[in-house]
Coordinates of N, CA, C and O in Angstrom, one line a residue:
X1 N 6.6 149.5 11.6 CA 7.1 150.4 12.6 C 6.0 151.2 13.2 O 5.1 151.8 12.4
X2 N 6.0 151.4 15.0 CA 5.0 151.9 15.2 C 5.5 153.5 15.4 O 6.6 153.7 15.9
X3 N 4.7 154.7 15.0 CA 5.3 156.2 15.6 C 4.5 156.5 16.9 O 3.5 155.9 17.3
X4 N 5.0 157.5 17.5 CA 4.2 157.9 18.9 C 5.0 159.8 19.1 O 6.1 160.3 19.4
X5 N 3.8 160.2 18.8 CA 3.8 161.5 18.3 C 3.4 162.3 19.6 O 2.6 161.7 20.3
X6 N 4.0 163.6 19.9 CA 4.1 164.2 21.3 C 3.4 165.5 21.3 O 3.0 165.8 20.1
X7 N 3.1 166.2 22.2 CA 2.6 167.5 22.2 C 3.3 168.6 21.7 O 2.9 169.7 21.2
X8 N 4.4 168.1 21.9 CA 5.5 169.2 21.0 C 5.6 168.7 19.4 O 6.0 167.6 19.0
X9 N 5.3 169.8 18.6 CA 5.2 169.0 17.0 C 6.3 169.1 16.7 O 6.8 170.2 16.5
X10 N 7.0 167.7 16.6 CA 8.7 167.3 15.4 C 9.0 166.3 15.9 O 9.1 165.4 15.1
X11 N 9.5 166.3 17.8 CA 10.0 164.8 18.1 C 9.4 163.8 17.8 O 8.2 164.1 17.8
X12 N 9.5 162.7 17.5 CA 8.9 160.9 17.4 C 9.6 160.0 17.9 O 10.9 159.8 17.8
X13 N 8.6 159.4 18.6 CA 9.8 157.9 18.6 C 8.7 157.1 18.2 O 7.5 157.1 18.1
X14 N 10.0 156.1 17.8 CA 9.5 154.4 16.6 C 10.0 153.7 17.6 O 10.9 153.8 18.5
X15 N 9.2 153.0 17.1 CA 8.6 151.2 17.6 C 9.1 150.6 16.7 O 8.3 150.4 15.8
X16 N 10.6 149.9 16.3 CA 10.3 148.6 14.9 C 9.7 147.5 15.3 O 9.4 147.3 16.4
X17 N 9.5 146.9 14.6 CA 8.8 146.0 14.4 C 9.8 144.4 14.7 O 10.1 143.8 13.7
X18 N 10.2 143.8 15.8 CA 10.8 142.8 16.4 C 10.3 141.7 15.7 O 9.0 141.6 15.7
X19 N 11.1 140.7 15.0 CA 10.7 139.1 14.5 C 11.5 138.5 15.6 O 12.6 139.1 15.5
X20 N 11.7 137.5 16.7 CA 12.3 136.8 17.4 C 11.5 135.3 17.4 O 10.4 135.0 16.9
X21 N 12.6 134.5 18.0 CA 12.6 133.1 17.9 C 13.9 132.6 18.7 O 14.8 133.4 19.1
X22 N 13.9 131.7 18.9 CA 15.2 131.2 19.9 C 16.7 131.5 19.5 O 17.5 131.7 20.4
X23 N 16.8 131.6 18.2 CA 18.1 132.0 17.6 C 18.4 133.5 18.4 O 19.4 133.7 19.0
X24 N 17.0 134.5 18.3 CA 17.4 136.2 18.8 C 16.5 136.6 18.1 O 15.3 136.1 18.2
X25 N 16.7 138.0 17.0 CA 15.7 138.1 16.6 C 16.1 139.2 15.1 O 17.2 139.4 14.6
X26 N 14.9 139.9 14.7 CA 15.7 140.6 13.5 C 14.3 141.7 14.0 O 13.3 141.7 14.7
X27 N 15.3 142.7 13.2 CA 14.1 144.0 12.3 C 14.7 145.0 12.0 O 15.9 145.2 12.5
X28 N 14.1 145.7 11.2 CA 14.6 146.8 10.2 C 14.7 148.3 11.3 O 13.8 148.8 12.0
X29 N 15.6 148.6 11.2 CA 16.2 149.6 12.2 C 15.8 150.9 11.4 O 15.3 151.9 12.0
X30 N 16.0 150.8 10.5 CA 15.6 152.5 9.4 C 15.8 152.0 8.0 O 16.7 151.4 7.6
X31 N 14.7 152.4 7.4 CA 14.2 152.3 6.1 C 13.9 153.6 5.4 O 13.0 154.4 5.6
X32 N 14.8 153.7 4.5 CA 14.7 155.5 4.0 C 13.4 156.2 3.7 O 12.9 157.1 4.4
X33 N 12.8 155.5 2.4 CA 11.8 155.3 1.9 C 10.3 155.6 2.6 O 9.2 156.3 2.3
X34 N 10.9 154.6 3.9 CA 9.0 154.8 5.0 C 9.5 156.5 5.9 O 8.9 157.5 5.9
X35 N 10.9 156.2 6.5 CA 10.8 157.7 7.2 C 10.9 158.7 6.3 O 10.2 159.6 6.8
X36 N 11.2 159.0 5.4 CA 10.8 160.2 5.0 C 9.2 160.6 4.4 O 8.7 161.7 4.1
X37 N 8.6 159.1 4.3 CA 7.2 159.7 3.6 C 6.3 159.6 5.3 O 5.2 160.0 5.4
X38 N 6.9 159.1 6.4 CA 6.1 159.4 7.8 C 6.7 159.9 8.3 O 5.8 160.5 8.9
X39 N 7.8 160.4 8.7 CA 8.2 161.1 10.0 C 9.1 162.2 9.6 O 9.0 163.2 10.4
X40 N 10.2 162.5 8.4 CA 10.7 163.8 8.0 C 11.6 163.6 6.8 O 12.6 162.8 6.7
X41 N 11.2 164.6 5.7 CA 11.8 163.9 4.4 C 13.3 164.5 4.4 O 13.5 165.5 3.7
X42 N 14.2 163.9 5.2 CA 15.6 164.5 5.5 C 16.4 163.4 4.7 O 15.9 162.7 3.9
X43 N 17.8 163.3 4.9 CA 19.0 162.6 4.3 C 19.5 162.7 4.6 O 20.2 163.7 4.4
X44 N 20.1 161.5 5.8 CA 20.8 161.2 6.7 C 22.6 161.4 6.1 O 22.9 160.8 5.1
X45 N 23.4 162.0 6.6 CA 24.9 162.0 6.1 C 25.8 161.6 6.9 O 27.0 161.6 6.6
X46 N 25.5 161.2 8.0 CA 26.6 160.4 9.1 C 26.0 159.9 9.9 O 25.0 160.4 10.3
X47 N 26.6 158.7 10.4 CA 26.2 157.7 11.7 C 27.6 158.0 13.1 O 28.8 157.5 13.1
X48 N 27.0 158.7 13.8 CA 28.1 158.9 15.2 C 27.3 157.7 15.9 O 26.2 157.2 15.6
X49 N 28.2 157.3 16.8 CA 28.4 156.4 18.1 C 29.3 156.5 18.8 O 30.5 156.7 18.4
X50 N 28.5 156.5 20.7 CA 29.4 157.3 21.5 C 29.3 156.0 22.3 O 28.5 155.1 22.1
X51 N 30.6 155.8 23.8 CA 30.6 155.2 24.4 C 30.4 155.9 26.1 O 31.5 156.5 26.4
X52 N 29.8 155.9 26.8 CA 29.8 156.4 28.1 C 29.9 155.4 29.1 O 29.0 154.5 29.3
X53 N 31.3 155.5 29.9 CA 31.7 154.4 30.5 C 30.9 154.0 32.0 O 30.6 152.9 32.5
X54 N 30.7 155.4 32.5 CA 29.8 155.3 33.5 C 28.7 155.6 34.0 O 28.7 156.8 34.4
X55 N 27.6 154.8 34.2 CA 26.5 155.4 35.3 C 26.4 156.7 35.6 O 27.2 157.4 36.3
X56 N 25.1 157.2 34.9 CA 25.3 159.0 35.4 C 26.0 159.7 34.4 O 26.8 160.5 35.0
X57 N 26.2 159.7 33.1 CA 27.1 160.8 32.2 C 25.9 161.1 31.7 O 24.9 160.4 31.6
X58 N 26.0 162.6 31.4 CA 25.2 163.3 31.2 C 25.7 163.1 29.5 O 26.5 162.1 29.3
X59 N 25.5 163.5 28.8 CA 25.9 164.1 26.9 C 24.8 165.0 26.6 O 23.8 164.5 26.2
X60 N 25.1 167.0 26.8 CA 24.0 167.6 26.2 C 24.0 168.3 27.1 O 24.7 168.1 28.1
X61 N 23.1 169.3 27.0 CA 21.8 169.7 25.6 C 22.8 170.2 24.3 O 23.4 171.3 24.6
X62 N 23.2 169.7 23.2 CA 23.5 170.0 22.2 C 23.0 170.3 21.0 O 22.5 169.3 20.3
X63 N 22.9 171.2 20.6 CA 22.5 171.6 18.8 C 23.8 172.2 17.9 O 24.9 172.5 18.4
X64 N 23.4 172.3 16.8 CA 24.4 172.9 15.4 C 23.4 174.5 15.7 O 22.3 174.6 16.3
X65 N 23.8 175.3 15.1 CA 23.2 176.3 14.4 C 23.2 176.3 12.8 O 23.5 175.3 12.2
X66 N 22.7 177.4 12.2 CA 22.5 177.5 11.1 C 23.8 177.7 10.5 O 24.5 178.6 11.0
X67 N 24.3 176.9 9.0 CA 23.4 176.7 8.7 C 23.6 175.4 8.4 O 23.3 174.9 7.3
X68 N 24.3 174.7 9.7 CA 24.4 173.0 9.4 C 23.8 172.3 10.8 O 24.2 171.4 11.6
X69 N 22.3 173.3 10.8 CA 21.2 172.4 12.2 C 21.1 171.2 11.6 O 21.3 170.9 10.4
X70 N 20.9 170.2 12.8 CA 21.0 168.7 12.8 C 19.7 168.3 13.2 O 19.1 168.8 14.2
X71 N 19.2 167.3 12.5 CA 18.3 165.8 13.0 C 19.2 165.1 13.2 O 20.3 164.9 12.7
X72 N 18.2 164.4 14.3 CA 19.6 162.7 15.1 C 18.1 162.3 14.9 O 17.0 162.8 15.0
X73 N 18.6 160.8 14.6 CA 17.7 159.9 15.1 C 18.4 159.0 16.2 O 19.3 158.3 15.7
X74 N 18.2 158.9 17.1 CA 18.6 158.0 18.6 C 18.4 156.6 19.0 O 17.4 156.6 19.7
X75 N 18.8 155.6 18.8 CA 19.4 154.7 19.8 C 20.1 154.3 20.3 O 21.3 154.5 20.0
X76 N 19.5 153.4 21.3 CA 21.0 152.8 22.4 C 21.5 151.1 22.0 O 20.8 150.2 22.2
X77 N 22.3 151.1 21.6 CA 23.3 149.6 21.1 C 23.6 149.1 22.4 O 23.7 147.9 22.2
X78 N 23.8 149.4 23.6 CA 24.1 148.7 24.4 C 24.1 149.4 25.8 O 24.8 150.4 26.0
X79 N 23.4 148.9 26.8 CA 23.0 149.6 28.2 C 21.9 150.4 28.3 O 20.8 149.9 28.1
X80 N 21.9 152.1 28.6 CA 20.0 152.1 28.6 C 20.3 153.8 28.9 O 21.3 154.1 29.6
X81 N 19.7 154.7 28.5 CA 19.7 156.2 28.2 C 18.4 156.1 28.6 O 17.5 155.2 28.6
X82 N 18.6 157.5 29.1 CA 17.5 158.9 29.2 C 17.5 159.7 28.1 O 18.5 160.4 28.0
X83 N 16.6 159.7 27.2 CA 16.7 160.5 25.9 C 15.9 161.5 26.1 O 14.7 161.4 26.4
X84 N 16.6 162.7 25.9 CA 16.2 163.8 26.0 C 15.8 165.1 24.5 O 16.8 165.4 23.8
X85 N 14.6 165.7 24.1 CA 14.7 166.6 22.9 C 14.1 167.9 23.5 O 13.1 167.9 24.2
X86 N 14.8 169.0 23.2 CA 14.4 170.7 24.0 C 13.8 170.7 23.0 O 14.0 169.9 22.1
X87 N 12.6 172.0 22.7 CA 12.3 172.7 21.8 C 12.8 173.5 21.6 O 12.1 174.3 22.2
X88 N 13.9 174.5 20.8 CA 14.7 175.5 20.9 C 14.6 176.3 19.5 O 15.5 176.8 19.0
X89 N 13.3 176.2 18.8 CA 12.7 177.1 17.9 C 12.6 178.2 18.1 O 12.4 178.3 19.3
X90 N 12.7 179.5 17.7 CA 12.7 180.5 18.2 C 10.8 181.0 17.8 O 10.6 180.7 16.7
X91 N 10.2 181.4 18.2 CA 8.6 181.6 18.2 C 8.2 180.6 18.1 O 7.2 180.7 17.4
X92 N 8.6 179.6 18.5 CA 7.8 178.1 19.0 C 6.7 178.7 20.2 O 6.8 179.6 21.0
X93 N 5.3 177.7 19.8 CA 4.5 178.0 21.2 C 5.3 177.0 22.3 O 4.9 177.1 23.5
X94 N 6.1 176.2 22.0 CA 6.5 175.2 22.9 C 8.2 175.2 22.9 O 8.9 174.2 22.7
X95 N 8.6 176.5 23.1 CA 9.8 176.6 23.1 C 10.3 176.6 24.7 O 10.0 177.3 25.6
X96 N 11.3 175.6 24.6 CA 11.7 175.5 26.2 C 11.3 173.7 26.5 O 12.0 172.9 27.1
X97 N 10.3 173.7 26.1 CA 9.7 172.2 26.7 C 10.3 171.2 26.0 O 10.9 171.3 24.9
X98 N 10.1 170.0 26.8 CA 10.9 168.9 26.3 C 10.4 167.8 26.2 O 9.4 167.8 27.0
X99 N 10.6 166.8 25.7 CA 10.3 165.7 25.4 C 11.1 164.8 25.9 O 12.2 165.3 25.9
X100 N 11.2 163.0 26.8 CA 11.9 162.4 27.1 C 11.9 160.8 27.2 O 11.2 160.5 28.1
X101 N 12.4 160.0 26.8 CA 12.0 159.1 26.6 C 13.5 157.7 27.4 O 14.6 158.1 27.2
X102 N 13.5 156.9 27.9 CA 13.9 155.4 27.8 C 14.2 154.6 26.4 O 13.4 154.2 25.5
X103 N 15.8 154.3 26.6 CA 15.9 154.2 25.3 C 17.1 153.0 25.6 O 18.2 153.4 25.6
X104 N 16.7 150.9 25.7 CA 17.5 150.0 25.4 C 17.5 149.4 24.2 O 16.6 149.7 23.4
X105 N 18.4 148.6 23.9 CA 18.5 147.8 22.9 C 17.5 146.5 22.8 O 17.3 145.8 21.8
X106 N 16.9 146.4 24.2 CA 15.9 145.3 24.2 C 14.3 146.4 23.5 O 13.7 146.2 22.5
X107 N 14.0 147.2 24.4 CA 12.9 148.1 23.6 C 13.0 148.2 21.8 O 12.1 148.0 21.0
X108 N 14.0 148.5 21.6 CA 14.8 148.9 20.2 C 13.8 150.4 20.2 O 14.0 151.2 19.3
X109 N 13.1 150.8 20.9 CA 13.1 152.8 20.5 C 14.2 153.4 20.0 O 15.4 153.3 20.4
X110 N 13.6 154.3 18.7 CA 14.4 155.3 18.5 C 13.9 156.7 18.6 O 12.8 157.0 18.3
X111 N 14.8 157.5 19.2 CA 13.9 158.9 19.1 C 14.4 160.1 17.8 O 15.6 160.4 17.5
X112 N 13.4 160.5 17.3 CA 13.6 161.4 16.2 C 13.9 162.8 16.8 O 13.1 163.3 17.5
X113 N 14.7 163.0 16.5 CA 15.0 164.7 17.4 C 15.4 165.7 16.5 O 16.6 165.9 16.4
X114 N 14.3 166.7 15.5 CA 14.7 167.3 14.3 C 15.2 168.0 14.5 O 15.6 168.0 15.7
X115 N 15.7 169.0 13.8 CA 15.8 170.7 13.2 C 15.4 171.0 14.4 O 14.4 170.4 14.9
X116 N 16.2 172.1 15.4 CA 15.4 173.1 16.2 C 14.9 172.7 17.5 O 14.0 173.2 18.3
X117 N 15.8 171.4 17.6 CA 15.8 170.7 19.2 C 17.2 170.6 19.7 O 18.2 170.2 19.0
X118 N 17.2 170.9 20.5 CA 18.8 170.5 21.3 C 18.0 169.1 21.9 O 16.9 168.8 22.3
X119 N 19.8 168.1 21.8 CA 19.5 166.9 22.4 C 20.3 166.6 23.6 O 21.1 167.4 23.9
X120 N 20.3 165.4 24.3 CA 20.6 164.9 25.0 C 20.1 163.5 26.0 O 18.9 163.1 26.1
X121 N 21.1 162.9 26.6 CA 21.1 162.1 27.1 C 21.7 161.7 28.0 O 22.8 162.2 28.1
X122 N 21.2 160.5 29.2 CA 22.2 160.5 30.4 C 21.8 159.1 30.3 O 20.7 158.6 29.9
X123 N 23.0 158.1 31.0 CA 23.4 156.7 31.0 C 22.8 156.2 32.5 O 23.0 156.7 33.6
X124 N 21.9 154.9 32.1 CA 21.5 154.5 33.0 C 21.9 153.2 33.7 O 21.4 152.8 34.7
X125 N 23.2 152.5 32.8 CA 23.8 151.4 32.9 C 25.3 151.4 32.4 O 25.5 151.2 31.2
X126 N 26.5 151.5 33.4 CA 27.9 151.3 32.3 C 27.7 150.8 31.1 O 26.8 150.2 30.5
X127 N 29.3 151.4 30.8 CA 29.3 151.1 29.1 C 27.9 150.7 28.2 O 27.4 149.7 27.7
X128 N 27.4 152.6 28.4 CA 26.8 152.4 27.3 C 26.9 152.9 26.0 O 27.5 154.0 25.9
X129 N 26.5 152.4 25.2 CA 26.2 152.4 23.4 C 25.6 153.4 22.5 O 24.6 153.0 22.0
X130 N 25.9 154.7 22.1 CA 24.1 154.9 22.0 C 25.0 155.5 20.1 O 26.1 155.8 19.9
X131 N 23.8 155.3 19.2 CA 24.4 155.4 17.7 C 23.0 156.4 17.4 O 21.8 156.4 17.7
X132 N 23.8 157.2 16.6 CA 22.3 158.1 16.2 C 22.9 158.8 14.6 O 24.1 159.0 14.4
X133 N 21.7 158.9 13.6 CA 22.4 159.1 12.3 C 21.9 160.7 12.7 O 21.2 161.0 13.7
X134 N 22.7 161.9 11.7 CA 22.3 163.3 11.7 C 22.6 163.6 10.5 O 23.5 163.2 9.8
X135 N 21.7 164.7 10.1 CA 21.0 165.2 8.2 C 22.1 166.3 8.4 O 21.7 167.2 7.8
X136 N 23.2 166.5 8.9 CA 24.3 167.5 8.5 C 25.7 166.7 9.8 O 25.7 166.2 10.9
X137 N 26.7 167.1 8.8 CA 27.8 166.6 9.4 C 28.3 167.5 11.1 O 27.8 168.5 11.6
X138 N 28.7 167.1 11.2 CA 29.7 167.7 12.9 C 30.2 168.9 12.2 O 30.6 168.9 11.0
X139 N 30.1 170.0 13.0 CA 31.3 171.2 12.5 C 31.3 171.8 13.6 O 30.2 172.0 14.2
X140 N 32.4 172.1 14.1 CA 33.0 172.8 15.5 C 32.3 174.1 15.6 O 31.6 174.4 16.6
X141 N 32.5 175.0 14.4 CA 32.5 176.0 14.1 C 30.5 176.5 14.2 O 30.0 177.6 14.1
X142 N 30.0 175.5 14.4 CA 28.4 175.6 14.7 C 28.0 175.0 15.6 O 26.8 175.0 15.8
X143 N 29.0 174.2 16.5 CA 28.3 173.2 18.1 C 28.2 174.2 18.9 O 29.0 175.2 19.0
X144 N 26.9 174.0 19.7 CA 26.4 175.1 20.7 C 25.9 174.2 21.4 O 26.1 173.1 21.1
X145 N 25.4 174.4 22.3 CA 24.8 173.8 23.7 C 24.1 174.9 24.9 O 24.4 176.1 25.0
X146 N 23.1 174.1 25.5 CA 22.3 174.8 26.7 C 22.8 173.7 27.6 O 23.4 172.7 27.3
X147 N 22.5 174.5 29.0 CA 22.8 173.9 30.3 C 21.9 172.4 30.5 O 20.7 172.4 30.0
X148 N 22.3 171.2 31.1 CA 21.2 170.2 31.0 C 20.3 170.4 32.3 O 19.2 169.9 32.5
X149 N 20.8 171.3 33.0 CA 20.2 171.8 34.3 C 19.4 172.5 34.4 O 18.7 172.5 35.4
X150 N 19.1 173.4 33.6 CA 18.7 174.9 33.6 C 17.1 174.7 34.3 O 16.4 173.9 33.7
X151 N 16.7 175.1 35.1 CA 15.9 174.8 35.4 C 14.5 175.8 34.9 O 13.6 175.9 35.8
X152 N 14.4 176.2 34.2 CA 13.6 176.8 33.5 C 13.4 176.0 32.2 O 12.8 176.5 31.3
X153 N 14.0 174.8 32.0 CA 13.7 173.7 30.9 C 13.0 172.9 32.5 O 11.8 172.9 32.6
X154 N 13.5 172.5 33.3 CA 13.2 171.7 34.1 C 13.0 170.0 33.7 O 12.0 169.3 34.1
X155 N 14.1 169.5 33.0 CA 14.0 168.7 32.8 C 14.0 167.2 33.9 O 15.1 167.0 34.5
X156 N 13.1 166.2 34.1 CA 13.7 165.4 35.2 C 14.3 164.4 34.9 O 13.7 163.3 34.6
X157 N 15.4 164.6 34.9 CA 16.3 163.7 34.8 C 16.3 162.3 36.3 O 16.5 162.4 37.5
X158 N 16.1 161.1 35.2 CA 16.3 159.5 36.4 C 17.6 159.6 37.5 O 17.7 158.7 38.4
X159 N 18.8 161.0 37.3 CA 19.6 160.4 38.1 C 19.6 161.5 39.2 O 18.8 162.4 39.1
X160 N 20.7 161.4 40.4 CA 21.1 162.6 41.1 C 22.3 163.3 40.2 O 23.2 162.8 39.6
X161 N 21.9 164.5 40.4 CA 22.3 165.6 39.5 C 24.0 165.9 40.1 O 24.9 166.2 39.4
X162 N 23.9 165.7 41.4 CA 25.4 165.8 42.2 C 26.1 165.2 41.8 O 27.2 165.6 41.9
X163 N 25.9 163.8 41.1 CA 26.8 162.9 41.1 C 26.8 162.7 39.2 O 27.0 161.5 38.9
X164 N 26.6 163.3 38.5 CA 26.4 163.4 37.3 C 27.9 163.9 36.6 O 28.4 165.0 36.8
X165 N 28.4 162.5 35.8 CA 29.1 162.6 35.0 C 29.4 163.8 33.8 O 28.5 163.8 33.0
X166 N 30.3 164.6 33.7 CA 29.8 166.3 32.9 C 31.2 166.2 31.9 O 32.0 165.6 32.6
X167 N 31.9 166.6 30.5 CA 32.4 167.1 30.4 C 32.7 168.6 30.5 O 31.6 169.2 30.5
X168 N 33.5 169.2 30.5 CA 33.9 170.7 31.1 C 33.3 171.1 30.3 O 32.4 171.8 30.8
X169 N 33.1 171.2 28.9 CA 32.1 172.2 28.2 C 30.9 172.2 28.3 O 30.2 173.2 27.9
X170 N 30.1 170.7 28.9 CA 29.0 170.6 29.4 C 28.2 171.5 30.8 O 27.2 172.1 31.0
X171 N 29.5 171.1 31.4 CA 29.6 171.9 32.8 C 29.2 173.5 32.6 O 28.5 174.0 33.4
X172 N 29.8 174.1 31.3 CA 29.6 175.4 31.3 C 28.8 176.2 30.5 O 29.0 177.4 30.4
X173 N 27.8 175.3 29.8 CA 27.0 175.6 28.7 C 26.0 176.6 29.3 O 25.6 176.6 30.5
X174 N 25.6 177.3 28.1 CA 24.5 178.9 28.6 C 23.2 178.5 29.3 O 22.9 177.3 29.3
X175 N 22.4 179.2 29.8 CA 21.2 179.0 29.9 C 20.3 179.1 28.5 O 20.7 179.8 27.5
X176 N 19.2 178.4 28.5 CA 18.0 178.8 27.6 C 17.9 180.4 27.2 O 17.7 180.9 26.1
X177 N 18.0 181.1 28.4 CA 17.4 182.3 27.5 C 18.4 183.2 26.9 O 18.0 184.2 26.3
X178 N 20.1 182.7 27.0 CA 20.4 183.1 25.8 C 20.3 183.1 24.4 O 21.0 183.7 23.6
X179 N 19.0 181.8 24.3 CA 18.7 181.8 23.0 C 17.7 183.0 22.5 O 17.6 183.5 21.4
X180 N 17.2 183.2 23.5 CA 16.2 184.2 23.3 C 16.6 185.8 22.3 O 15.8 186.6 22.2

């Protein structure tokens, strides 16, 4: 597995390592053992998988708070994402900036999105796939989110922003500097 490490210190994305031949092909998707002694010695406790039916859905910026903050690890099973990781550390030198990455089932990338990142993602192909494990469970009572717009993140997003698929709580998530 290859890593590719960013200016911002925490996100990663992996490279597995593809065997193919005519049949298709194999490789090891996550191996406990190698990520925690390279990329974050966490303990994965659930596998979500989402379906986004169309072209243009936005999913995010989402984080947990304390004290059930989340790592996702990210990929896409089927169609093709904009993978998105904020830095939302509080005295981070690189708080606000983001990280973003292309993410199919043919590439097989995953992106590591620790502790102290809001994530997100937008669909670049119907019905798409995307499965990501996270080191603490779902709880209502700690889902928060930032705007995916905010333009003081300035994130560029591959699609038109008018035409962008939103759930209503998406639609009305805070800016960044209410984290502040």
């Amino acid at each position: 597995m290859q890593i590719k490490c960013y200016d911002i210190k925490g996100p990663v994305l992996l490279t597995p390592k593809m065997v193919g031949d005519a049949r298709g092909y194999f490789m090891e998707a996550f191996k406990d053992p190698w990520f925690r002694e390279n990329v974050a010695d966490v303990t994965f406790v659930q596998d979500n998988q989402s379906l986004s039916a169309k072209v243009g859905t936005i999913r995010g910026l989402h984080f947990q708070r304390a004290p059930l903050v989340q790592g996702k690890l990210v990929r896409c099973l089927r169609g093709a994402i904009f993978d998105v990781a904020v830095d939302i550390r509080p005295g981070s030198a690189t708080f606000g900036q983001w990280v973003g990455e292309m993410l199919t089932p043919e590439n097989a990338l995953q992106l590591w999105v620790p502790e102290g990142f809001a994530h997100g993602f937008c669909t670049l192909e119907p019905d798409t796939v995307v499965f990501y494990k996270v080191t603490n469970p779902y709880s209502a009572a700690h889902d928060a989110g930032i705007a995916f717009d905010d333009p003081e993140i300035g994130i560029e997003w591959p699609i038109d922003l008018a035409s962008a698929v939103l759930s209503d709580k998406d639609k009305a998530q805070p800016k960044l500097s209410s984290l502040r």
